[in-house]
mmCIF file of C-alpha atoms and ligand atoms in Angstrom:
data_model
loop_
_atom_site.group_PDB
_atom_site.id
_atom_site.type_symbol
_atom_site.label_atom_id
_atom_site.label_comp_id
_atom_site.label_asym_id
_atom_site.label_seq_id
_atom_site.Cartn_x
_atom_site.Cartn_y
_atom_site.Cartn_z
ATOM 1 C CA UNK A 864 0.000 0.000 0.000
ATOM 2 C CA UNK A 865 1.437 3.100 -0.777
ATOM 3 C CA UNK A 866 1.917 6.019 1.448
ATOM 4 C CA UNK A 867 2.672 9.046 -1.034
ATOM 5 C CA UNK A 868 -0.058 11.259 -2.256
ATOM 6 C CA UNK A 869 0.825 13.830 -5.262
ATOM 7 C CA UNK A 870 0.543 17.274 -4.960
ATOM 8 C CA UNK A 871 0.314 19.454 -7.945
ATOM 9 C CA UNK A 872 0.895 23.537 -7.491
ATOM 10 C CA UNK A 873 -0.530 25.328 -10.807
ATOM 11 C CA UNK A 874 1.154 29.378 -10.700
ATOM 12 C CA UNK A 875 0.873 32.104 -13.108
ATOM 13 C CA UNK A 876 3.943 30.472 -15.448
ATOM 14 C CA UNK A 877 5.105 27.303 -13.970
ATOM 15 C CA UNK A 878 3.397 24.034 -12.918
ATOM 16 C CA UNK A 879 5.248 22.597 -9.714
ATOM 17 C CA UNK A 880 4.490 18.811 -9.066
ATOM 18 C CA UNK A 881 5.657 15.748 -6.440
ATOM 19 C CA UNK A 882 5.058 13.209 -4.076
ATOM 20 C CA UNK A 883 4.489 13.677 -0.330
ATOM 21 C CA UNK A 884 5.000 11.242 2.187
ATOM 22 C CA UNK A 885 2.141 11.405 5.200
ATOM 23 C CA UNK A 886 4.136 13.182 7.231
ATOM 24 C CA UNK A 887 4.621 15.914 4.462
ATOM 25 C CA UNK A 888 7.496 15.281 3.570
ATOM 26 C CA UNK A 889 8.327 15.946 -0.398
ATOM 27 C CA UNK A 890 10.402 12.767 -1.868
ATOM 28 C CA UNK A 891 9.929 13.749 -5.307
ATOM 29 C CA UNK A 892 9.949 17.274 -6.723
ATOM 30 C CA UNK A 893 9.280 18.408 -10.584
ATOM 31 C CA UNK A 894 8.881 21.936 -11.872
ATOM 32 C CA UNK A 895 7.488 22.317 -15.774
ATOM 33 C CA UNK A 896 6.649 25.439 -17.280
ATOM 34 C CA UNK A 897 2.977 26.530 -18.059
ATOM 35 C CA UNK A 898 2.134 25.591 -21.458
ATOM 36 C CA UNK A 899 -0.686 27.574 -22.195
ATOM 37 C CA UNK A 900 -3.642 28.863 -20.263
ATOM 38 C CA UNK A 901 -7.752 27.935 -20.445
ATOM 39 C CA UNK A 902 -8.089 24.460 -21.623
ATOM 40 C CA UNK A 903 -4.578 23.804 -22.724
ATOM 41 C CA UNK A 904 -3.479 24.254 -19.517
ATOM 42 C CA UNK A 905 -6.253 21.631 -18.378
ATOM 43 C CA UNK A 906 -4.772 19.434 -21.015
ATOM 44 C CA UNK A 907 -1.239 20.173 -19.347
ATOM 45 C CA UNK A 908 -2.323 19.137 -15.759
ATOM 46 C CA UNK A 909 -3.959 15.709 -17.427
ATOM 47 C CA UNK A 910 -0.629 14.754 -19.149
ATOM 48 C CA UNK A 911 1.573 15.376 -15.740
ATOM 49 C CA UNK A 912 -0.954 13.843 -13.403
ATOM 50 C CA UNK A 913 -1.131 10.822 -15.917
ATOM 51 C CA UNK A 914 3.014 10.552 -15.917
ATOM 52 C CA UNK A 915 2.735 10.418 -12.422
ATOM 53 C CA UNK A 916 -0.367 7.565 -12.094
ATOM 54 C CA UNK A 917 1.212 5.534 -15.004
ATOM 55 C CA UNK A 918 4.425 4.779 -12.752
ATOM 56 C CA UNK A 919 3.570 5.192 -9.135
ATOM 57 C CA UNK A 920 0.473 3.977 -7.181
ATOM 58 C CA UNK A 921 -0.921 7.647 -4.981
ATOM 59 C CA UNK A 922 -2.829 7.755 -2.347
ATOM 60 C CA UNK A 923 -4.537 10.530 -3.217
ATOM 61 C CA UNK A 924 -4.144 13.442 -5.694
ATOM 62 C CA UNK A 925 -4.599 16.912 -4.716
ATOM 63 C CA UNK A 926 -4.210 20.242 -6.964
ATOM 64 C CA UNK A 927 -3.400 23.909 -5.594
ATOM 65 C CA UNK A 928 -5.028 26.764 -8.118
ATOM 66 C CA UNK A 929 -4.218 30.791 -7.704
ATOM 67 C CA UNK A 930 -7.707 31.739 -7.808
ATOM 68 C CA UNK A 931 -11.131 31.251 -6.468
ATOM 69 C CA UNK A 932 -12.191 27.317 -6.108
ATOM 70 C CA UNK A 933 -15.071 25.487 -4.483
ATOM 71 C CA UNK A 934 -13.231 22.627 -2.857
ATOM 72 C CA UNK A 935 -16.249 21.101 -2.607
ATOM 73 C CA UNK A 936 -17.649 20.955 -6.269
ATOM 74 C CA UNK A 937 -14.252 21.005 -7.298
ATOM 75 C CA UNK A 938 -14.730 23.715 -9.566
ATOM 76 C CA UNK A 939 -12.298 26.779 -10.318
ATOM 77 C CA UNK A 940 -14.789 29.926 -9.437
ATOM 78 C CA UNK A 941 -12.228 32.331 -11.049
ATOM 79 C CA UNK A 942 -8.324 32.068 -12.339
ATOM 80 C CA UNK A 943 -7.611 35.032 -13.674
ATOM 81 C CA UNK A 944 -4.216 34.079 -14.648
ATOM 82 C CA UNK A 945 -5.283 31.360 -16.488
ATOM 83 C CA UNK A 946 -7.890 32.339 -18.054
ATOM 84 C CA UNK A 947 -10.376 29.634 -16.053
ATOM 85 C CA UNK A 948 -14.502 31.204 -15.087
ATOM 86 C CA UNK A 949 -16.610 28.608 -13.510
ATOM 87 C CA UNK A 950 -14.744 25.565 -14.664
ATOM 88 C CA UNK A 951 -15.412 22.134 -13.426
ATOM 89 C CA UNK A 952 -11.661 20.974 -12.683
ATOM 90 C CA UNK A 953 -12.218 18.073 -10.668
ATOM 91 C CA UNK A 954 -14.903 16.744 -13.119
ATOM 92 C CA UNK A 955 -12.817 17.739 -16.510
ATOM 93 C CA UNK A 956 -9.303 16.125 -15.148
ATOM 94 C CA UNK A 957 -11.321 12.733 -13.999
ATOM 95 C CA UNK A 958 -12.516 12.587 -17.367
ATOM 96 C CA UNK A 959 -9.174 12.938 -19.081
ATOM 97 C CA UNK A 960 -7.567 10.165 -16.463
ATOM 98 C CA UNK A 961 -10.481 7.843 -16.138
ATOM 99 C CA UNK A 962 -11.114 8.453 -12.332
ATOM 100 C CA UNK A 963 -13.715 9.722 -10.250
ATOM 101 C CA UNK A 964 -13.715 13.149 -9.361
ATOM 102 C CA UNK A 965 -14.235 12.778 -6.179
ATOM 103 C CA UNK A 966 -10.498 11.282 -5.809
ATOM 104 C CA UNK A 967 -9.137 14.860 -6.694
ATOM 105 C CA UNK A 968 -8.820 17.496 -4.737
ATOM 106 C CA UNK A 969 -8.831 20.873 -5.926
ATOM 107 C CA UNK A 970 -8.025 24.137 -3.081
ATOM 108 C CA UNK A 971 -6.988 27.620 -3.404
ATOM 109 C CA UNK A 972 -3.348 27.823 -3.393
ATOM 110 C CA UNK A 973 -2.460 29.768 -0.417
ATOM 111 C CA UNK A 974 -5.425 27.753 1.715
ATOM 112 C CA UNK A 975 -2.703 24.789 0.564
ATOM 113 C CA UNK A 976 -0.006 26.628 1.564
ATOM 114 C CA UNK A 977 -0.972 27.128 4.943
ATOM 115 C CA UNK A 978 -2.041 24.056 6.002
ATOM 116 C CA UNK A 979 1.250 22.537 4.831
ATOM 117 C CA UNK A 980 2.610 24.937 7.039
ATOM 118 C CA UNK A 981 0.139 24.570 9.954
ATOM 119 C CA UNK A 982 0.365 20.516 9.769
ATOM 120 C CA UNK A 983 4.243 19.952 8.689
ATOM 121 C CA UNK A 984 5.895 23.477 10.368
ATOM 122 C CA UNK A 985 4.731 22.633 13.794
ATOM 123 C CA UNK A 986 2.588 19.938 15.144
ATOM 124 C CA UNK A 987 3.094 21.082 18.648
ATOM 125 C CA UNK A 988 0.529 23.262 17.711
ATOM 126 C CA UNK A 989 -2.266 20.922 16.107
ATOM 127 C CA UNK A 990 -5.294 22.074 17.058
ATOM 128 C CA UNK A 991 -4.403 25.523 17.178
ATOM 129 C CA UNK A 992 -4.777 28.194 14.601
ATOM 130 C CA UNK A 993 -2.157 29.376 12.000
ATOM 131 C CA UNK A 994 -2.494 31.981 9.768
ATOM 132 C CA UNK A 995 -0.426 32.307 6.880
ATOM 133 C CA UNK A 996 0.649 35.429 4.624
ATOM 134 C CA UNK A 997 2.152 35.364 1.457
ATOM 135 C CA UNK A 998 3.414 39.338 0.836
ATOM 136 C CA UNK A 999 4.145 39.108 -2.794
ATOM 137 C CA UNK A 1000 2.539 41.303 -5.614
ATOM 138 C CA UNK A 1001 -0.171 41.303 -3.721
ATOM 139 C CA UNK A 1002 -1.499 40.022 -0.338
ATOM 140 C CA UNK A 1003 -2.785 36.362 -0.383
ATOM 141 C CA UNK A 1004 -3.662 34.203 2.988
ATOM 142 C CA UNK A 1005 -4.586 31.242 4.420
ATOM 143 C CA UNK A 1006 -6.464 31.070 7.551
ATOM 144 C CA UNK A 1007 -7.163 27.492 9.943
ATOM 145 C CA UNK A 1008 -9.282 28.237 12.775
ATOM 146 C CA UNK A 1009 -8.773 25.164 15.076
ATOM 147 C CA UNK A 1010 -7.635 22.810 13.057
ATOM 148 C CA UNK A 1011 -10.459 23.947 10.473
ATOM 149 C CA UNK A 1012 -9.385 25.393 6.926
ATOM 150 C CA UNK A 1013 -11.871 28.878 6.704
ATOM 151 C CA UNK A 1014 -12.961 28.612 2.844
ATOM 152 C CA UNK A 1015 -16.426 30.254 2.981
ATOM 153 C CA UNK A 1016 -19.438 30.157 2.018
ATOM 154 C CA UNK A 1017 -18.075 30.843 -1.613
ATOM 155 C CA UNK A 1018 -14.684 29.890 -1.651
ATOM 156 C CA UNK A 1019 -13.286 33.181 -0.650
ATOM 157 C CA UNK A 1020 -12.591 32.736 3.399
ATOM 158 C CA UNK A 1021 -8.991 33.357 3.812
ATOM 159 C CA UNK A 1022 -8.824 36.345 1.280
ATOM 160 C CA UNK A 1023 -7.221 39.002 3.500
ATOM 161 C CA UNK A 1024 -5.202 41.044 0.556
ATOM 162 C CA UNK A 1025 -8.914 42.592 0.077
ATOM 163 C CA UNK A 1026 -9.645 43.619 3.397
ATOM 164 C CA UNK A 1027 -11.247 47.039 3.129
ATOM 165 C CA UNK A 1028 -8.711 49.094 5.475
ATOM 166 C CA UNK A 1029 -9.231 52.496 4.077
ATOM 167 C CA UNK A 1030 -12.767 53.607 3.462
ATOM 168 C CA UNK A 1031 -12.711 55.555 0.107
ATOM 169 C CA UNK A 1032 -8.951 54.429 -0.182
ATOM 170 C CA UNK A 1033 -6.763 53.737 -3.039
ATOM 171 C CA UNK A 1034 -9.103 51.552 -5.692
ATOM 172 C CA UNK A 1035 -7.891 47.837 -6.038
ATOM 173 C CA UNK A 1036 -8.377 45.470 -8.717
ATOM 174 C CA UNK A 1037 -11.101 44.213 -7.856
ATOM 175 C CA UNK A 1038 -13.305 46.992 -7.593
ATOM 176 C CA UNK A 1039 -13.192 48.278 -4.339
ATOM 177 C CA UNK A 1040 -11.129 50.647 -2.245
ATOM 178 C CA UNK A 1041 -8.845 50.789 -0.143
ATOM 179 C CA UNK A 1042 -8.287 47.255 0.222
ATOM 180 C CA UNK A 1043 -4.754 46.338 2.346
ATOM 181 C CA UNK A 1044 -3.352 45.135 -0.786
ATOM 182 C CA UNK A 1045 -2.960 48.076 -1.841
ATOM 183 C CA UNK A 1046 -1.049 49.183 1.008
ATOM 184 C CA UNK A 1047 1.187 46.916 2.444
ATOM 185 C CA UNK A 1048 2.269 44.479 -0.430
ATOM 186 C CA UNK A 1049 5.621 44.512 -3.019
ATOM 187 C CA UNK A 1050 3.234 46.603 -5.337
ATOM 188 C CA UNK A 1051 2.792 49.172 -2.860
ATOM 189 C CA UNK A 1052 6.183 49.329 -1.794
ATOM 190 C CA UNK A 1053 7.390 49.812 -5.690
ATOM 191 C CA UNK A 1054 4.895 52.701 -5.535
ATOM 192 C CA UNK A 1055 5.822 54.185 -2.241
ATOM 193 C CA UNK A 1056 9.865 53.765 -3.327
ATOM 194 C CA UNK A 1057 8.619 55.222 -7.143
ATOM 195 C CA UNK A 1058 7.283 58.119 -5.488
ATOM 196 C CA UNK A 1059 10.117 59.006 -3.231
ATOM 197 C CA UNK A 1060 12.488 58.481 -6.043
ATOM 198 C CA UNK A 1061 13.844 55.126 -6.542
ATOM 199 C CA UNK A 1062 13.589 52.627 -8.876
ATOM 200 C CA UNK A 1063 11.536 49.968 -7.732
ATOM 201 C CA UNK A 1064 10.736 47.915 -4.043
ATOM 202 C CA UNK A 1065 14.139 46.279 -4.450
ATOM 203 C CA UNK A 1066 15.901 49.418 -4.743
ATOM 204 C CA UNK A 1067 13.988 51.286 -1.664
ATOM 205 C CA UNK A 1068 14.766 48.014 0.365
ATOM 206 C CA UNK A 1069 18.716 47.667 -0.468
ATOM 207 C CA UNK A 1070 18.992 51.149 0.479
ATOM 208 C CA UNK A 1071 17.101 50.686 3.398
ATOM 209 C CA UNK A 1072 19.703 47.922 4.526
ATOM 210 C CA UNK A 1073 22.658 50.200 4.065
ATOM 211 C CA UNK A 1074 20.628 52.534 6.977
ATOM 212 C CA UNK A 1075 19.531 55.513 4.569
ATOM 213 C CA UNK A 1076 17.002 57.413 6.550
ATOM 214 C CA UNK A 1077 14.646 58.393 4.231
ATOM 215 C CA UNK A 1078 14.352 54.749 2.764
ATOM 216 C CA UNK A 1079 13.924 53.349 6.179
ATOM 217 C CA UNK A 1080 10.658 55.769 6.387
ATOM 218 C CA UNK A 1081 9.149 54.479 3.316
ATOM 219 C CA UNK A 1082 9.838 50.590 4.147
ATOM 220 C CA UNK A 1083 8.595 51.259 7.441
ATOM 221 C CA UNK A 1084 5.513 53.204 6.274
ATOM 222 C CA UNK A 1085 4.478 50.136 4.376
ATOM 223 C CA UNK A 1086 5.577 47.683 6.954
ATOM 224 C CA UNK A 1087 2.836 50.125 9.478
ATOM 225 C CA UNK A 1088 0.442 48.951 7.084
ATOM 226 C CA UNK A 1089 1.045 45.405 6.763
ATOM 227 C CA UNK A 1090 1.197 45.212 10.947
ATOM 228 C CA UNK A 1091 -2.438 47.260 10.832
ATOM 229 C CA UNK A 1092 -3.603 44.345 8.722
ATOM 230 C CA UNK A 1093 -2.341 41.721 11.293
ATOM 231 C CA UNK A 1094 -3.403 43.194 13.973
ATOM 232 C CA UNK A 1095 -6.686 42.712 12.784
ATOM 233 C CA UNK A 1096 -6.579 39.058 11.724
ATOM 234 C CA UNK A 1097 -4.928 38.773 15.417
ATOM 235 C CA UNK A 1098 -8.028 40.400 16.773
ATOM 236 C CA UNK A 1099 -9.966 38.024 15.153
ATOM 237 C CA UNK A 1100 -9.216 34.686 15.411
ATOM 238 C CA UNK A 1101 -5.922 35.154 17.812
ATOM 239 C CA UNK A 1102 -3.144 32.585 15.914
ATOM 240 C CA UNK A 1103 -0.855 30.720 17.978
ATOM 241 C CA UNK A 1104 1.295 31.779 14.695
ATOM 242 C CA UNK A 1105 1.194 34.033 12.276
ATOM 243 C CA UNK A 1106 3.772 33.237 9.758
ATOM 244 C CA UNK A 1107 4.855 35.287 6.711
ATOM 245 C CA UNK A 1108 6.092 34.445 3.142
ATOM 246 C CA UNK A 1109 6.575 35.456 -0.742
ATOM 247 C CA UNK A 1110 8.485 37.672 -2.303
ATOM 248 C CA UNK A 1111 8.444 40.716 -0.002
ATOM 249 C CA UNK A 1112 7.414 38.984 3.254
ATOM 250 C CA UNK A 1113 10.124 36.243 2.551
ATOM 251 C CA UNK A 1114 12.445 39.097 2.146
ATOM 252 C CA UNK A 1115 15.248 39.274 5.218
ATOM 253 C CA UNK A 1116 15.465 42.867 4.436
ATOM 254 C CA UNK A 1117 12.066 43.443 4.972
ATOM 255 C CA UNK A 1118 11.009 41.498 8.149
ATOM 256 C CA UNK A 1119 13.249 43.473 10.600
ATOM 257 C CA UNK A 1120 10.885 46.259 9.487
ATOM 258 C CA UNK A 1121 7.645 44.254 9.995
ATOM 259 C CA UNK A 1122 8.616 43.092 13.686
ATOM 260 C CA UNK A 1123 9.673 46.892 14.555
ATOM 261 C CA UNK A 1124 6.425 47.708 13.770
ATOM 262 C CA UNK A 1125 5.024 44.940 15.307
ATOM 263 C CA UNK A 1126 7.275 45.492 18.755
ATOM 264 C CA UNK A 1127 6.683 49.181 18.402
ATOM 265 C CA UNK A 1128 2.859 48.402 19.708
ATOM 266 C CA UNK A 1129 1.812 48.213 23.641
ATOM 267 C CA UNK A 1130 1.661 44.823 24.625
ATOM 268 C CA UNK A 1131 -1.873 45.787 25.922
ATOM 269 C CA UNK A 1132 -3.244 46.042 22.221
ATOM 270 C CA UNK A 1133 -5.129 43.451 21.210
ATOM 271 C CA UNK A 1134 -2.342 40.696 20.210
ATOM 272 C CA UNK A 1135 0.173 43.917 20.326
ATOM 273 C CA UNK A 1136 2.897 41.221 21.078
ATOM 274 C CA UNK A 1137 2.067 39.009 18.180
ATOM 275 C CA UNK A 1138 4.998 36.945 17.301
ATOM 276 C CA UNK A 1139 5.762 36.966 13.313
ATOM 277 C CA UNK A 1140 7.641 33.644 11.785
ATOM 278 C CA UNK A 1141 8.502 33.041 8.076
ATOM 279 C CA UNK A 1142 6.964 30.681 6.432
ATOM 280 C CA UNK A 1143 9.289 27.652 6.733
ATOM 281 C CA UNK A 1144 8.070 25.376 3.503
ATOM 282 C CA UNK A 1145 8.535 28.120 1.302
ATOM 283 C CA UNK A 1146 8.285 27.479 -2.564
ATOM 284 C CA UNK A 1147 7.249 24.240 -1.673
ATOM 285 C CA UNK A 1148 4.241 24.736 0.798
ATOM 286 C CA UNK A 1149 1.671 24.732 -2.086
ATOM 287 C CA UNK A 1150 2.660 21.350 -3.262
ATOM 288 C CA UNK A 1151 2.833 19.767 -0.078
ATOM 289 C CA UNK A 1152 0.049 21.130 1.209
ATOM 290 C CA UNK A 1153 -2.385 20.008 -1.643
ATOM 291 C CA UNK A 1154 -0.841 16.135 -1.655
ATOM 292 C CA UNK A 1155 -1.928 16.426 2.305
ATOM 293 C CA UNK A 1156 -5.172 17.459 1.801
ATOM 294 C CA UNK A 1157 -5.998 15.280 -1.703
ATOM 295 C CA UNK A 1158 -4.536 12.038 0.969
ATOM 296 C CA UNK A 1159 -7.767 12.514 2.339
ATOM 297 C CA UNK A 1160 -9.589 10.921 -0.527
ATOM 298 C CA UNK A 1161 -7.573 8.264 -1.747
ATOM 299 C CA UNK A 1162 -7.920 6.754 -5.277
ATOM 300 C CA UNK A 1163 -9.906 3.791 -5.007
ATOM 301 C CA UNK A 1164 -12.692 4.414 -7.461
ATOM 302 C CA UNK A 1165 -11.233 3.451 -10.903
ATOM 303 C CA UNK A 1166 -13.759 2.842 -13.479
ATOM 304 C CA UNK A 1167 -12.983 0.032 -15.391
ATOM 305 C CA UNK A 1168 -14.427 0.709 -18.724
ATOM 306 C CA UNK A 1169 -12.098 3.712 -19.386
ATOM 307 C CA UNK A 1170 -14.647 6.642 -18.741
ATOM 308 C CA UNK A 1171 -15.539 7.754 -15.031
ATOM 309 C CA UNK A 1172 -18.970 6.192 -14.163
ATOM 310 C CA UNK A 1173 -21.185 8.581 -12.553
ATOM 311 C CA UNK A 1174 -22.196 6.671 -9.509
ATOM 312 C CA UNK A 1175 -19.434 7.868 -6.914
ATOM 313 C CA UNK A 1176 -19.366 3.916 -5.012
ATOM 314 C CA UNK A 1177 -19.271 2.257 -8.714
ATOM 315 C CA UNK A 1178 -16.609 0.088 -9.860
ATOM 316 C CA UNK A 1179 -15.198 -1.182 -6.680
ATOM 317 C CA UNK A 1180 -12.783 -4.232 -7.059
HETATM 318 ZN ZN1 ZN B 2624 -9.192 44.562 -3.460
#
């Protein structure tokens, strides 16, 4: 019986794929390109799933997606990046590989992210609750509330980048204002550093290192922001960790920053003393954190005459 589950992590230009072990650990690791985006990229995820089945028994097969998903229609709500509206994943893929679609699992990437980084990271604190940033572009997130995975009503639990900090703030992509996002990610800091005259984030933050003043005010400015924002999820559902990743929150030059502001709070604010970690799975979280949760429904449900039956028991050996 095998003990490895796969894990497949669809981004904006790159497909990362492997095998986890039940205690999430990755043994096998493959990164391919995006070949295309609506259906060829469906077409894509078939043909590297399939390389995967065709050699190895899994114990279950799970898929992380940058957009909003119903995990539990296993459809794709909205992918902006790759061009996917209302599309049945789960059901397309089982076609393609001749399983049921209730053996995949299909989660919003950061959701996977942080629960491989609430189960793996630390299991002294099962039961707890982790929340996860990724700082990148933008601001995504994964809550788990006691062990629970928040996903919504809709799909969009978890979605912090759009919390609406500023009324009649700076307008967001998605059609509101003033949404944290816009404040406190590696967008706003390439603004913020634009503004005061450098090139870019980068720039602002290597400048920042060498102890120029004036940088140091506009990575801390941002950094403000981004602490406002935790303070808030704190507030709320009061983490046992709050850990931090992607591009800018990953960034050693930045975090210094982030805990100032965090330390610079009285310890009699709400979850003023908050501890901030980085994200310790890093590239790899999404991945691992998918095979974990597809595990959970394991392939048993084969249909024998080469197309998925409908009846979700059929087929049994
Ligand atoms: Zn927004």
């Amino acid at each position: 019986v095998t003990t490895l589950a796969l894990g497949v992590d669809v981004g904006g230009t790159k497909i990362a794929s492997g095998l986890v072990d039940q205690d999430g650990n990755l043994v096998e690791h493959s990164i391919t390109g995006l070949a295309g985006r609506g259906y060829a990229a469906v077409e894509q995820l078939a043909l590297i799933i399939n390389d995967y089945l065709a050699r190895t028994d899994v114990a279950g097969i799970g898929l992380a997606v940058p957009g909003a998903v119903r995990s539990d229609t296993r459809t794709v709500t909205s992918a902006p990046n790759l061009d996917w509206n209302q599309l049945p994943l789960g059901e397309e893929l089982a076609r393609k590989l001749h399983i049921h679609e209730h053996t995949i699992h299909i989660e919003n990437d950061a959701n996977a992210a942080a629960w491989a980084e609430h189960r793996v990271s630390s299991p002294s604190t099962l039961g707890s609750s982790t929340v996860l940033l990724t700082v990148g572009t933008g601001i995504g997130g994964g809550l788990i509330v006691g062990d629970c995975l928040v996903r919504g009503w809709t799909g969009g639990g978890g979605e912090v980048g759009h919390l609406p900090l500023l009324p009649g703030g700076r307008l967001c992509e998605c059609g509101s204002r003033g949404c944290w996002e816009q404040y406190a990610s590696g967008r706003a800091l390439t603004r913020a550093a634009q503004e005061a005259g450098w090139r870019d984030g980068r720039d602002v933050l290597s400048t920042a290192a060498e102890g120029d003043t004036r940088a140091r005010e506009v990575v801390s400015h941002v950094a403000a922001h981004l602490v406002h924002g935790i303070r808030i999820i704190s507030a709320l559902i009061d983490p046992a960790r709050l850990l931090i990743g992607g591009g800018l929150g990953a960034d050693e030059r930045f975090l210094p920053f982030v805990r100032k502001a965090a330390r610079d709070l009285p310890a009699t604010a709400p979850r003023g003393d908050v501890t901030i970690e980085t994200a310790a799975l890093g590239m790899h979280a999404g991945v691992i954190g998918a095979a974990l949760l597809g595990r959970s429904t394991p392939i048993t449900q084969r249909a024998a005459s080469g197309r998925a039956s409908t009846s979700p028991g059929g087929s049994d050996r």
